[in-house]
Amino acid sequence: MTALTPLDDVVHARCARWEGVGLPFSFMDVITSRAPAPGEVLVRVDLATVCGSDLHTVTGRRPSPVPALLGHEQVGTVVGVGGGDPRCVDGRPVVPGMRVVWSVTAACGACDRCLRGMTQKCRVLRKYGHEPWDENAPLTGGFATHCVLLPGTAVVAVPDRLPDAVASPASCATATVAAALDAAGALEGRRLLVSGVGMLGLTAVAMAREAGCHVIAVDPEPARRAQALRFGAAEVRDAGPVPEDVDVALELSGHPEGVRTCLRALAVGGTAVLVGSVAPGEPVALDPESVVRGLHSLVGVHNYRAEHLQAAVDFLAARHDAYPFAELVGGTYPLEALDEAVAAARSAVAPRQAILPSR
């Protein structure tokens, strides 16, 4: 192997730093090593998408460190690999040139929660796109030309046949849905309610349909209900009468009425999986008698484990062309137009807007 020259040893990166609610992003130039620390991986970000959580942050709906490098849905190409033999979730070595997505979290793997299988709630959890700005290690989010992946990050190789715009949401939306369906238990032949058919909801409709469910999608927006039919819903309903005898209810909107709908819709032995309530909101009353007499289960899902990211990529690779996933991502904004992309994400028909940081 030819020895690297000093210029080859470094990468000139650029990132968009969030300065706080109501303020424009600042753009910073960063020099980082092409040879990351042991266990780390340096990735060039080829495409990132503006997630609903990013919108919650920039609008002040959810507390977040300021300043910070946002972005946690992205797909990229490995540029450098540190020592320690980093590997993908499926066991293959991470190597330069590999196209990858990575988890929103990095876990220690050794604390009590990690040892109990709750790596997504590690005691010393690090979250991409959610960390305070660190001058010494700033590349911790997707809204940059490069990202440094920490040890304990789940890395999944992306097949060539999967377009960037379809692969990027796997790091948050698709993997979160995979975690929610996993929490729901056996799905074949079940009646499954999806409350809220934005990005997560449409993904859930398609994944549940493929798992053999009769899917009922509920959303107050007619355009979203029409889209849910294209993603495989057997029935669509507005926010009117509550569906009955639902075996599994997925709440993905975060709206209190959506939570109430899911709880009321459950059949005997049914399970409600709450996913969308990730920001402070109105409390929802719970009738314990109905839970007891109905043998109901109530599960919360936040973040996801490594196997859920692998399941997300596997699903998209196998079935993305059977549903209009490509239509869920609009825009092709350069990094310097991130403010414009965020504004578009708040009003666009497509639930995601794409950033092309490395172009």
mmCIF file of C-alpha atoms in Angstrom:
data_model
loop_
_atom_site.group_PDB
_atom_site.id
_atom_site.type_symbol
_atom_site.label_atom_id
_atom_site.label_comp_id
_atom_site.label_asym_id
_atom_site.label_seq_id
_atom_site.Cartn_x
_atom_site.Cartn_y
_atom_site.Cartn_z
ATOM 1 C CA MET A 1 0.000 0.000 0.000
ATOM 2 C CA THR A 2 1.292 3.464 -0.902
ATOM 3 C CA ALA A 3 2.034 5.623 2.116
ATOM 4 C CA LEU A 4 -0.306 8.560 2.591
ATOM 5 C CA THR A 5 1.083 12.026 2.190
ATOM 6 C CA PRO A 6 0.225 14.597 4.900
ATOM 7 C CA LEU A 7 -2.461 16.064 2.644
ATOM 8 C CA ASP A 8 -3.989 12.635 2.200
ATOM 9 C CA ASP A 9 -4.186 12.186 5.967
ATOM 10 C CA VAL A 10 -6.868 14.819 6.464
ATOM 11 C CA VAL A 11 -10.374 15.485 5.200
ATOM 12 C CA HIS A 12 -11.770 18.987 4.797
ATOM 13 C CA ALA A 13 -15.362 18.798 5.990
ATOM 14 C CA ARG A 14 -18.131 21.373 6.149
ATOM 15 C CA CYS A 15 -21.097 21.380 8.494
ATOM 16 C CA ALA A 16 -24.220 23.392 9.270
ATOM 17 C CA ARG A 17 -24.336 24.441 12.924
ATOM 18 C CA TRP A 18 -27.725 25.155 14.471
ATOM 19 C CA GLU A 19 -27.583 28.355 16.530
ATOM 20 C CA GLY A 20 -30.986 28.223 18.203
ATOM 21 C CA VAL A 21 -34.701 28.748 17.625
ATOM 22 C CA GLY A 22 -35.375 31.452 15.048
ATOM 23 C CA LEU A 23 -31.733 31.799 14.004
ATOM 24 C CA PRO A 24 -30.212 30.752 10.671
ATOM 25 C CA PHE A 25 -27.711 27.929 10.476
ATOM 26 C CA SER A 26 -24.014 28.804 10.486
ATOM 27 C CA PHE A 27 -21.615 27.012 8.165
ATOM 28 C CA MET A 28 -18.323 25.818 9.569
ATOM 29 C CA ASP A 29 -15.227 24.320 7.948
ATOM 30 C CA VAL A 30 -13.650 21.441 9.859
ATOM 31 C CA ILE A 31 -10.476 19.455 9.290
ATOM 32 C CA THR A 32 -10.597 15.872 10.475
ATOM 33 C CA SER A 33 -8.299 12.866 10.190
ATOM 34 C CA ARG A 34 -8.884 10.345 7.456
ATOM 35 C CA ALA A 35 -7.656 7.732 9.962
ATOM 36 C CA PRO A 36 -10.178 7.941 12.836
ATOM 37 C CA ALA A 37 -9.584 6.701 16.371
ATOM 38 C CA PRO A 38 -9.895 2.984 17.184
ATOM 39 C CA GLY A 39 -13.442 1.758 16.705
ATOM 40 C CA GLU A 40 -14.495 4.901 14.825
ATOM 41 C CA VAL A 41 -15.538 5.199 11.192
ATOM 42 C CA LEU A 42 -15.375 8.329 9.028
ATOM 43 C CA VAL A 43 -18.229 8.545 6.531
ATOM 44 C CA ARG A 44 -18.898 11.007 3.723
ATOM 45 C CA VAL A 45 -22.575 12.003 3.881
ATOM 46 C CA ASP A 46 -24.041 11.549 0.405
ATOM 47 C CA LEU A 47 -27.638 12.454 1.254
ATOM 48 C CA ALA A 48 -29.451 13.461 4.437
ATOM 49 C CA THR A 49 -33.141 14.009 5.070
ATOM 50 C CA VAL A 50 -34.849 16.532 7.327
ATOM 51 C CA CYS A 51 -36.707 14.472 9.927
ATOM 52 C CA GLY A 52 -39.728 15.546 11.933
ATOM 53 C CA SER A 53 -37.516 15.504 15.024
ATOM 54 C CA ASP A 54 -35.257 18.086 13.386
ATOM 55 C CA LEU A 55 -38.306 20.285 12.879
ATOM 56 C CA HIS A 56 -39.292 19.842 16.536
ATOM 57 C CA THR A 57 -35.818 21.042 17.495
ATOM 58 C CA VAL A 58 -35.564 24.097 15.244
ATOM 59 C CA THR A 59 -39.059 25.268 16.192
ATOM 60 C CA GLY A 60 -38.404 24.866 19.916
ATOM 61 C CA ARG A 61 -41.024 22.183 20.416
ATOM 62 C CA ARG A 62 -38.399 19.889 21.910
ATOM 63 C CA PRO A 63 -35.455 20.969 24.104
ATOM 64 C CA SER A 64 -32.046 20.511 22.488
ATOM 65 C CA PRO A 65 -28.455 21.612 23.128
ATOM 66 C CA VAL A 66 -27.460 24.906 21.501
ATOM 67 C CA PRO A 67 -25.373 25.151 19.392
ATOM 68 C CA ALA A 68 -25.513 21.704 17.809
ATOM 69 C CA LEU A 69 -25.047 19.791 14.584
ATOM 70 C CA LEU A 70 -28.461 18.371 13.691
ATOM 71 C CA GLY A 71 -29.427 15.585 11.298
ATOM 72 C CA HIS A 72 -29.757 11.871 12.016
ATOM 73 C CA GLU A 73 -31.270 10.423 8.826
ATOM 74 C CA GLN A 74 -28.585 9.956 6.211
ATOM 75 C CA VAL A 75 -26.735 7.578 3.926
ATOM 76 C CA GLY A 76 -23.044 7.808 3.149
ATOM 77 C CA THR A 77 -19.819 6.230 1.955
ATOM 78 C CA VAL A 78 -17.069 5.041 4.274
ATOM 79 C CA VAL A 79 -13.902 7.126 3.893
ATOM 80 C CA GLY A 80 -11.759 5.881 6.758
ATOM 81 C CA VAL A 81 -11.835 3.104 9.364
ATOM 82 C CA GLY A 82 -10.080 3.160 12.723
ATOM 83 C CA GLY A 83 -8.448 0.168 14.345
ATOM 84 C CA GLY A 84 -10.344 -2.416 16.321
ATOM 85 C CA ASP A 85 -12.085 -4.054 13.341
ATOM 86 C CA PRO A 86 -15.427 -2.184 13.210
ATOM 87 C CA ARG A 87 -18.128 -4.396 11.744
ATOM 88 C CA CYS A 88 -21.599 -4.075 10.289
ATOM 89 C CA VAL A 89 -24.606 -5.481 12.107
ATOM 90 C CA ASP A 90 -24.489 -8.567 9.865
ATOM 91 C CA GLY A 91 -20.853 -9.196 10.794
ATOM 92 C CA ARG A 92 -19.067 -8.063 7.666
ATOM 93 C CA PRO A 93 -16.088 -5.705 8.148
ATOM 94 C CA VAL A 94 -16.643 -1.995 7.579
ATOM 95 C CA VAL A 95 -14.294 -0.988 4.754
ATOM 96 C CA PRO A 96 -13.589 2.208 2.787
ATOM 97 C CA GLY A 97 -15.910 2.599 -0.178
ATOM 98 C CA MET A 98 -18.781 0.777 1.537
ATOM 99 C CA ARG A 99 -22.162 2.487 1.296
ATOM 100 C CA VAL A 100 -23.818 2.557 4.724
ATOM 101 C CA VAL A 101 -26.495 3.878 7.032
ATOM 102 C CA TRP A 102 -25.973 4.069 10.773
ATOM 103 C CA SER A 103 -28.060 4.146 13.922
ATOM 104 C CA VAL A 104 -29.223 7.327 15.592
ATOM 105 C CA THR A 105 -27.565 6.100 18.803
ATOM 106 C CA ALA A 106 -24.165 4.900 19.978
ATOM 107 C CA ALA A 107 -24.194 2.668 23.066
ATOM 108 C CA CYS A 108 -21.469 1.535 25.460
ATOM 109 C CA GLY A 109 -22.541 -2.103 25.419
ATOM 110 C CA ALA A 110 -21.494 -2.592 29.041
ATOM 111 C CA CYS A 111 -23.959 -0.770 31.318
ATOM 112 C CA ASP A 112 -26.920 -2.474 32.976
ATOM 113 C CA ARG A 113 -29.346 -1.319 30.308
ATOM 114 C CA CYS A 114 -27.147 -2.495 27.451
ATOM 115 C CA LEU A 115 -26.661 -5.853 29.155
ATOM 116 C CA ARG A 116 -30.460 -6.160 29.458
ATOM 117 C CA GLY A 117 -30.842 -5.591 25.712
ATOM 118 C CA MET A 118 -31.894 -1.925 25.931
ATOM 119 C CA THR A 119 -28.917 -0.498 24.046
ATOM 120 C CA GLN A 120 -31.164 2.278 22.713
ATOM 121 C CA LYS A 121 -31.375 3.553 26.308
ATOM 122 C CA CYS A 122 -27.713 3.132 27.264
ATOM 123 C CA ARG A 123 -26.669 4.952 30.446
ATOM 124 C CA VAL A 124 -24.045 6.927 28.481
ATOM 125 C CA LEU A 125 -25.977 7.126 25.213
ATOM 126 C CA ARG A 126 -24.715 9.362 22.414
ATOM 127 C CA LYS A 127 -27.200 10.462 19.737
ATOM 128 C CA TYR A 128 -26.307 11.714 16.284
ATOM 129 C CA GLY A 129 -27.881 15.061 15.554
ATOM 130 C CA HIS A 130 -28.664 15.620 19.232
ATOM 131 C CA GLU A 131 -25.256 16.281 20.807
ATOM 132 C CA PRO A 132 -23.987 19.689 21.974
ATOM 133 C CA TRP A 133 -21.430 21.283 19.676
ATOM 134 C CA ASP A 134 -17.875 20.182 20.484
ATOM 135 C CA GLU A 135 -15.084 22.177 18.839
ATOM 136 C CA ASN A 136 -12.760 19.202 19.199
ATOM 137 C CA ALA A 137 -15.170 16.634 17.737
ATOM 138 C CA PRO A 138 -17.920 18.475 15.845
ATOM 139 C CA LEU A 139 -18.894 15.878 13.205
ATOM 140 C CA THR A 140 -21.754 14.269 15.143
ATOM 141 C CA GLY A 141 -24.717 14.827 12.825
ATOM 142 C CA GLY A 142 -25.975 14.351 9.295
ATOM 143 C CA PHE A 143 -26.119 17.978 8.194
ATOM 144 C CA ALA A 144 -22.455 17.961 7.233
ATOM 145 C CA THR A 145 -20.261 16.609 4.482
ATOM 146 C CA HIS A 146 -18.845 14.002 6.887
ATOM 147 C CA CYS A 147 -19.770 12.226 10.105
ATOM 148 C CA VAL A 148 -17.558 10.372 12.575
ATOM 149 C CA LEU A 149 -19.251 7.173 13.756
ATOM 150 C CA LEU A 150 -18.448 6.281 17.350
ATOM 151 C CA PRO A 151 -17.859 2.805 18.764
ATOM 152 C CA GLY A 152 -21.200 1.250 19.648
ATOM 153 C CA THR A 153 -22.914 2.598 16.533
ATOM 154 C CA ALA A 154 -24.915 0.108 14.468
ATOM 155 C CA VAL A 155 -23.683 0.211 10.868
ATOM 156 C CA VAL A 156 -25.583 -1.462 8.031
ATOM 157 C CA ALA A 157 -24.329 -1.848 4.477
ATOM 158 C CA VAL A 158 -26.697 -0.499 1.813
ATOM 159 C CA PRO A 159 -27.202 -2.514 -1.386
ATOM 160 C CA ASP A 160 -26.478 -0.735 -4.655
ATOM 161 C CA ARG A 161 -30.070 -1.205 -5.812
ATOM 162 C CA LEU A 162 -31.413 0.980 -2.989
ATOM 163 C CA PRO A 163 -31.497 4.698 -3.954
ATOM 164 C CA ASP A 164 -30.009 7.225 -1.536
ATOM 165 C CA ALA A 165 -33.321 9.021 -1.019
ATOM 166 C CA VAL A 166 -35.019 5.761 -0.022
ATOM 167 C CA ALA A 167 -32.137 4.533 2.148
ATOM 168 C CA SER A 168 -31.645 7.723 4.180
ATOM 169 C CA PRO A 169 -34.853 7.511 6.282
ATOM 170 C CA ALA A 170 -33.881 3.978 7.334
ATOM 171 C CA SER A 171 -31.672 5.533 10.027
ATOM 172 C CA CYS A 172 -34.707 6.890 11.849
ATOM 173 C CA ALA A 173 -38.177 6.427 10.366
ATOM 174 C CA THR A 174 -37.903 2.922 8.926
ATOM 175 C CA ALA A 175 -35.887 1.458 11.792
ATOM 176 C CA THR A 176 -38.269 2.992 14.329
ATOM 177 C CA VAL A 177 -41.206 1.353 12.584
ATOM 178 C CA ALA A 178 -39.329 -1.964 12.569
ATOM 179 C CA ALA A 179 -38.891 -1.579 16.341
ATOM 180 C CA ALA A 180 -42.587 -0.770 16.801
ATOM 181 C CA LEU A 181 -43.711 -3.820 14.825
ATOM 182 C CA ASP A 182 -41.268 -5.984 16.748
ATOM 183 C CA ALA A 183 -42.791 -4.715 20.009
ATOM 184 C CA ALA A 184 -46.268 -5.566 18.722
ATOM 185 C CA GLY A 185 -45.542 -9.295 18.578
ATOM 186 C CA ALA A 186 -46.918 -11.763 16.023
ATOM 187 C CA LEU A 187 -48.499 -9.941 13.073
ATOM 188 C CA GLU A 188 -49.713 -12.513 10.535
ATOM 189 C CA GLY A 189 -53.476 -12.268 10.136
ATOM 190 C CA ARG A 190 -53.879 -9.448 12.672
ATOM 191 C CA ARG A 191 -56.027 -6.332 12.374
ATOM 192 C CA LEU A 192 -53.578 -3.469 12.758
ATOM 193 C CA LEU A 193 -54.393 0.203 13.185
ATOM 194 C CA VAL A 194 -51.932 2.936 12.151
ATOM 195 C CA SER A 195 -52.760 6.304 13.694
ATOM 196 C CA GLY A 196 -51.074 9.109 11.758
ATOM 197 C CA VAL A 197 -49.812 8.405 8.249
ATOM 198 C CA GLY A 198 -46.880 10.728 7.797
ATOM 199 C CA MET A 199 -43.455 9.274 7.041
ATOM 200 C CA LEU A 200 -43.541 6.711 9.856
ATOM 201 C CA GLY A 201 -47.176 5.883 9.309
ATOM 202 C CA LEU A 202 -46.866 5.196 5.598
ATOM 203 C CA THR A 203 -43.804 3.077 6.269
ATOM 204 C CA ALA A 204 -45.731 1.176 8.944
ATOM 205 C CA VAL A 205 -48.631 0.561 6.577
ATOM 206 C CA ALA A 206 -46.321 -1.013 3.991
ATOM 207 C CA MET A 207 -44.308 -3.068 6.500
ATOM 208 C CA ALA A 208 -47.434 -4.328 8.262
ATOM 209 C CA ARG A 209 -49.075 -5.199 4.956
ATOM 210 C CA GLU A 210 -46.005 -7.221 4.010
ATOM 211 C CA ALA A 211 -46.179 -8.958 7.398
ATOM 212 C CA GLY A 212 -49.688 -10.190 6.597
ATOM 213 C CA CYS A 213 -51.830 -7.637 8.457
ATOM 214 C CA HIS A 214 -55.180 -6.140 7.586
ATOM 215 C CA VAL A 215 -54.138 -2.494 7.935
ATOM 216 C CA ILE A 216 -56.495 0.326 8.917
ATOM 217 C CA ALA A 217 -54.942 3.781 8.494
ATOM 218 C CA VAL A 218 -56.411 6.757 10.366
ATOM 219 C CA ASP A 219 -55.516 10.365 9.563
ATOM 220 C CA PRO A 220 -57.540 13.597 9.349
ATOM 221 C CA GLU A 221 -55.848 14.629 6.066
ATOM 222 C CA PRO A 222 -57.509 13.273 2.869
ATOM 223 C CA ALA A 223 -54.234 13.375 0.915
ATOM 224 C CA ARG A 224 -52.512 11.232 3.531
ATOM 225 C CA ARG A 225 -55.376 8.753 3.552
ATOM 226 C CA ALA A 226 -55.127 8.445 -0.227
ATOM 227 C CA GLN A 227 -51.395 7.889 0.070
ATOM 228 C CA ALA A 228 -51.969 5.186 2.698
ATOM 229 C CA LEU A 229 -54.012 3.200 0.168
ATOM 230 C CA ARG A 230 -51.049 3.291 -2.204
ATOM 231 C CA PHE A 231 -48.865 1.909 0.579
ATOM 232 C CA GLY A 232 -51.127 -1.052 1.169
ATOM 233 C CA ALA A 233 -53.827 -0.004 3.629
ATOM 234 C CA ALA A 234 -56.962 -2.147 3.433
ATOM 235 C CA GLU A 235 -59.072 0.643 4.974
ATOM 236 C CA VAL A 236 -58.605 4.360 5.578
ATOM 237 C CA ARG A 237 -60.570 6.527 7.975
ATOM 238 C CA ASP A 238 -60.613 10.111 9.175
ATOM 239 C CA ALA A 239 -60.633 11.085 12.837
ATOM 240 C CA GLY A 240 -64.269 10.045 13.196
ATOM 241 C CA PRO A 241 -65.604 6.798 14.682
ATOM 242 C CA VAL A 242 -62.984 4.649 16.376
ATOM 243 C CA PRO A 243 -62.210 1.345 14.627
ATOM 244 C CA GLU A 244 -63.218 -1.719 16.631
ATOM 245 C CA ASP A 245 -61.544 -5.001 17.567
ATOM 246 C CA VAL A 246 -58.014 -4.015 16.585
ATOM 247 C CA ASP A 247 -55.308 -6.487 17.580
ATOM 248 C CA VAL A 248 -52.445 -4.003 17.285
ATOM 249 C CA ALA A 249 -52.635 -0.206 17.351
ATOM 250 C CA LEU A 250 -49.586 1.851 16.370
ATOM 251 C CA GLU A 251 -49.715 5.503 17.441
ATOM 252 C CA LEU A 252 -47.287 7.480 15.260
ATOM 253 C CA SER A 253 -48.711 10.996 15.202
ATOM 254 C CA GLY A 254 -47.943 12.010 18.781
ATOM 255 C CA HIS A 255 -51.357 13.657 18.987
ATOM 256 C CA PRO A 256 -53.309 12.989 22.218
ATOM 257 C CA GLU A 257 -56.444 12.119 20.265
ATOM 258 C CA GLY A 258 -54.446 9.565 18.312
ATOM 259 C CA VAL A 259 -53.386 7.947 21.581
ATOM 260 C CA ARG A 260 -56.977 7.860 22.789
ATOM 261 C CA THR A 261 -58.097 6.305 19.500
ATOM 262 C CA CYS A 262 -55.530 3.527 19.795
ATOM 263 C CA LEU A 263 -56.509 2.709 23.370
ATOM 264 C CA ARG A 264 -60.218 2.630 22.565
ATOM 265 C CA ALA A 265 -59.804 0.504 19.444
ATOM 266 C CA LEU A 266 -58.124 -2.488 21.075
ATOM 267 C CA ALA A 267 -59.758 -5.901 20.979
ATOM 268 C CA VAL A 268 -59.439 -8.286 23.904
ATOM 269 C CA GLY A 269 -55.759 -9.159 24.171
ATOM 270 C CA GLY A 270 -54.784 -6.210 21.971
ATOM 271 C CA THR A 271 -51.534 -4.258 22.121
ATOM 272 C CA ALA A 272 -51.069 -0.505 21.727
ATOM 273 C CA VAL A 273 -47.595 0.643 20.708
ATOM 274 C CA LEU A 274 -46.945 4.338 21.317
ATOM 275 C CA VAL A 275 -44.198 5.868 19.178
ATOM 276 C CA GLY A 276 -45.126 9.409 18.186
ATOM 277 C CA SER A 277 -45.245 11.048 21.626
ATOM 278 C CA VAL A 278 -41.656 12.310 21.668
ATOM 279 C CA ALA A 279 -42.326 15.912 22.679
ATOM 280 C CA PRO A 280 -44.184 17.397 25.659
ATOM 281 C CA GLY A 281 -47.923 17.344 25.147
ATOM 282 C CA GLU A 282 -51.347 16.989 26.713
ATOM 283 C CA PRO A 283 -51.675 14.073 29.174
ATOM 284 C CA VAL A 284 -54.054 11.296 28.154
ATOM 285 C CA ALA A 285 -56.331 9.605 30.686
ATOM 286 C CA LEU A 286 -56.059 5.854 31.043
ATOM 287 C CA ASP A 287 -58.972 3.706 32.228
ATOM 288 C CA PRO A 288 -57.254 0.908 34.178
ATOM 289 C CA GLU A 289 -60.416 -1.207 34.281
ATOM 290 C CA SER A 290 -60.538 -1.430 30.504
ATOM 291 C CA VAL A 291 -56.868 -2.427 30.447
ATOM 292 C CA VAL A 292 -57.431 -5.141 33.039
ATOM 293 C CA ARG A 293 -60.667 -6.553 31.636
ATOM 294 C CA GLY A 294 -59.427 -6.311 28.063
ATOM 295 C CA LEU A 295 -56.076 -7.988 28.771
ATOM 296 C CA HIS A 296 -54.499 -5.031 26.994
ATOM 297 C CA SER A 297 -50.798 -4.307 26.664
ATOM 298 C CA LEU A 298 -49.362 -0.813 26.359
ATOM 299 C CA VAL A 299 -45.814 -0.485 25.012
ATOM 300 C CA GLY A 300 -43.631 2.555 24.439
ATOM 301 C CA VAL A 301 -40.990 2.546 21.687
ATOM 302 C CA HIS A 302 -38.220 5.129 21.498
ATOM 303 C CA ASN A 303 -35.091 4.742 19.363
ATOM 304 C CA TYR A 304 -34.354 1.179 18.264
ATOM 305 C CA ARG A 305 -31.792 -1.613 18.466
ATOM 306 C CA ALA A 306 -29.207 -2.655 15.871
ATOM 307 C CA GLU A 307 -31.323 -5.478 14.488
ATOM 308 C CA HIS A 308 -34.127 -3.049 13.704
ATOM 309 C CA LEU A 309 -31.860 -0.972 11.463
ATOM 310 C CA GLN A 310 -30.821 -4.133 9.639
ATOM 311 C CA ALA A 311 -34.480 -5.119 9.261
ATOM 312 C CA ALA A 312 -35.272 -1.661 7.900
ATOM 313 C CA VAL A 313 -32.612 -1.838 5.197
ATOM 314 C CA ASP A 314 -33.547 -5.415 4.325
ATOM 315 C CA PHE A 315 -37.201 -4.427 3.924
ATOM 316 C CA LEU A 316 -36.441 -1.395 1.768
ATOM 317 C CA ALA A 317 -34.003 -3.329 -0.382
ATOM 318 C CA ALA A 318 -36.551 -6.069 -1.006
ATOM 319 C CA ARG A 319 -39.769 -4.062 -1.376
ATOM 320 C CA HIS A 320 -39.084 -0.350 -1.912
ATOM 321 C CA ASP A 321 -40.083 -0.544 -5.576
ATOM 322 C CA ALA A 322 -43.428 -2.154 -4.687
ATOM 323 C CA TYR A 323 -44.536 1.045 -2.926
ATOM 324 C CA PRO A 324 -43.919 4.739 -3.772
ATOM 325 C CA PHE A 325 -41.192 5.281 -1.158
ATOM 326 C CA ALA A 326 -39.204 7.487 -3.543
ATOM 327 C CA GLU A 327 -42.091 9.988 -3.561
ATOM 328 C CA LEU A 328 -41.748 10.538 0.197
ATOM 329 C CA VAL A 329 -38.508 12.493 -0.247
ATOM 330 C CA GLY A 330 -38.530 15.776 -2.148
ATOM 331 C CA GLY A 331 -36.001 18.520 -2.763
ATOM 332 C CA THR A 332 -32.319 18.332 -3.607
ATOM 333 C CA TYR A 333 -30.865 21.123 -1.504
ATOM 334 C CA PRO A 334 -27.160 21.863 -1.093
ATOM 335 C CA LEU A 335 -25.926 22.080 2.482
ATOM 336 C CA GLU A 336 -25.795 25.878 2.313
ATOM 337 C CA ALA A 337 -29.572 25.919 1.601
ATOM 338 C CA LEU A 338 -30.431 24.028 4.787
ATOM 339 C CA ASP A 339 -32.594 26.879 6.112
ATOM 340 C CA GLU A 340 -34.610 26.718 2.905
ATOM 341 C CA ALA A 341 -34.892 22.935 3.134
ATOM 342 C CA VAL A 342 -36.132 23.109 6.731
ATOM 343 C CA ALA A 343 -38.734 25.701 5.743
ATOM 344 C CA ALA A 344 -39.872 23.474 2.883
ATOM 345 C CA ALA A 345 -40.073 20.454 5.196
ATOM 346 C CA ARG A 346 -42.597 22.303 7.351
ATOM 347 C CA SER A 347 -45.025 22.767 4.477
ATOM 348 C CA ALA A 348 -44.138 20.380 1.643
ATOM 349 C CA VAL A 349 -46.325 17.530 0.458
ATOM 350 C CA ALA A 350 -43.393 15.110 0.704
ATOM 351 C CA PRO A 351 -42.734 14.302 4.380
ATOM 352 C CA ARG A 352 -38.940 14.500 3.870
ATOM 353 C CA GLN A 353 -36.677 17.007 2.131
ATOM 354 C CA ALA A 354 -33.248 15.916 0.904
ATOM 355 C CA ILE A 355 -29.904 17.602 1.550
ATOM 356 C CA LEU A 356 -26.871 16.795 -0.606
ATOM 357 C CA PRO A 357 -24.002 17.868 1.677
ATOM 358 C CA SER A 358 -21.101 16.512 -0.345
ATOM 359 C CA ARG A 359 -22.014 18.121 -3.683
#
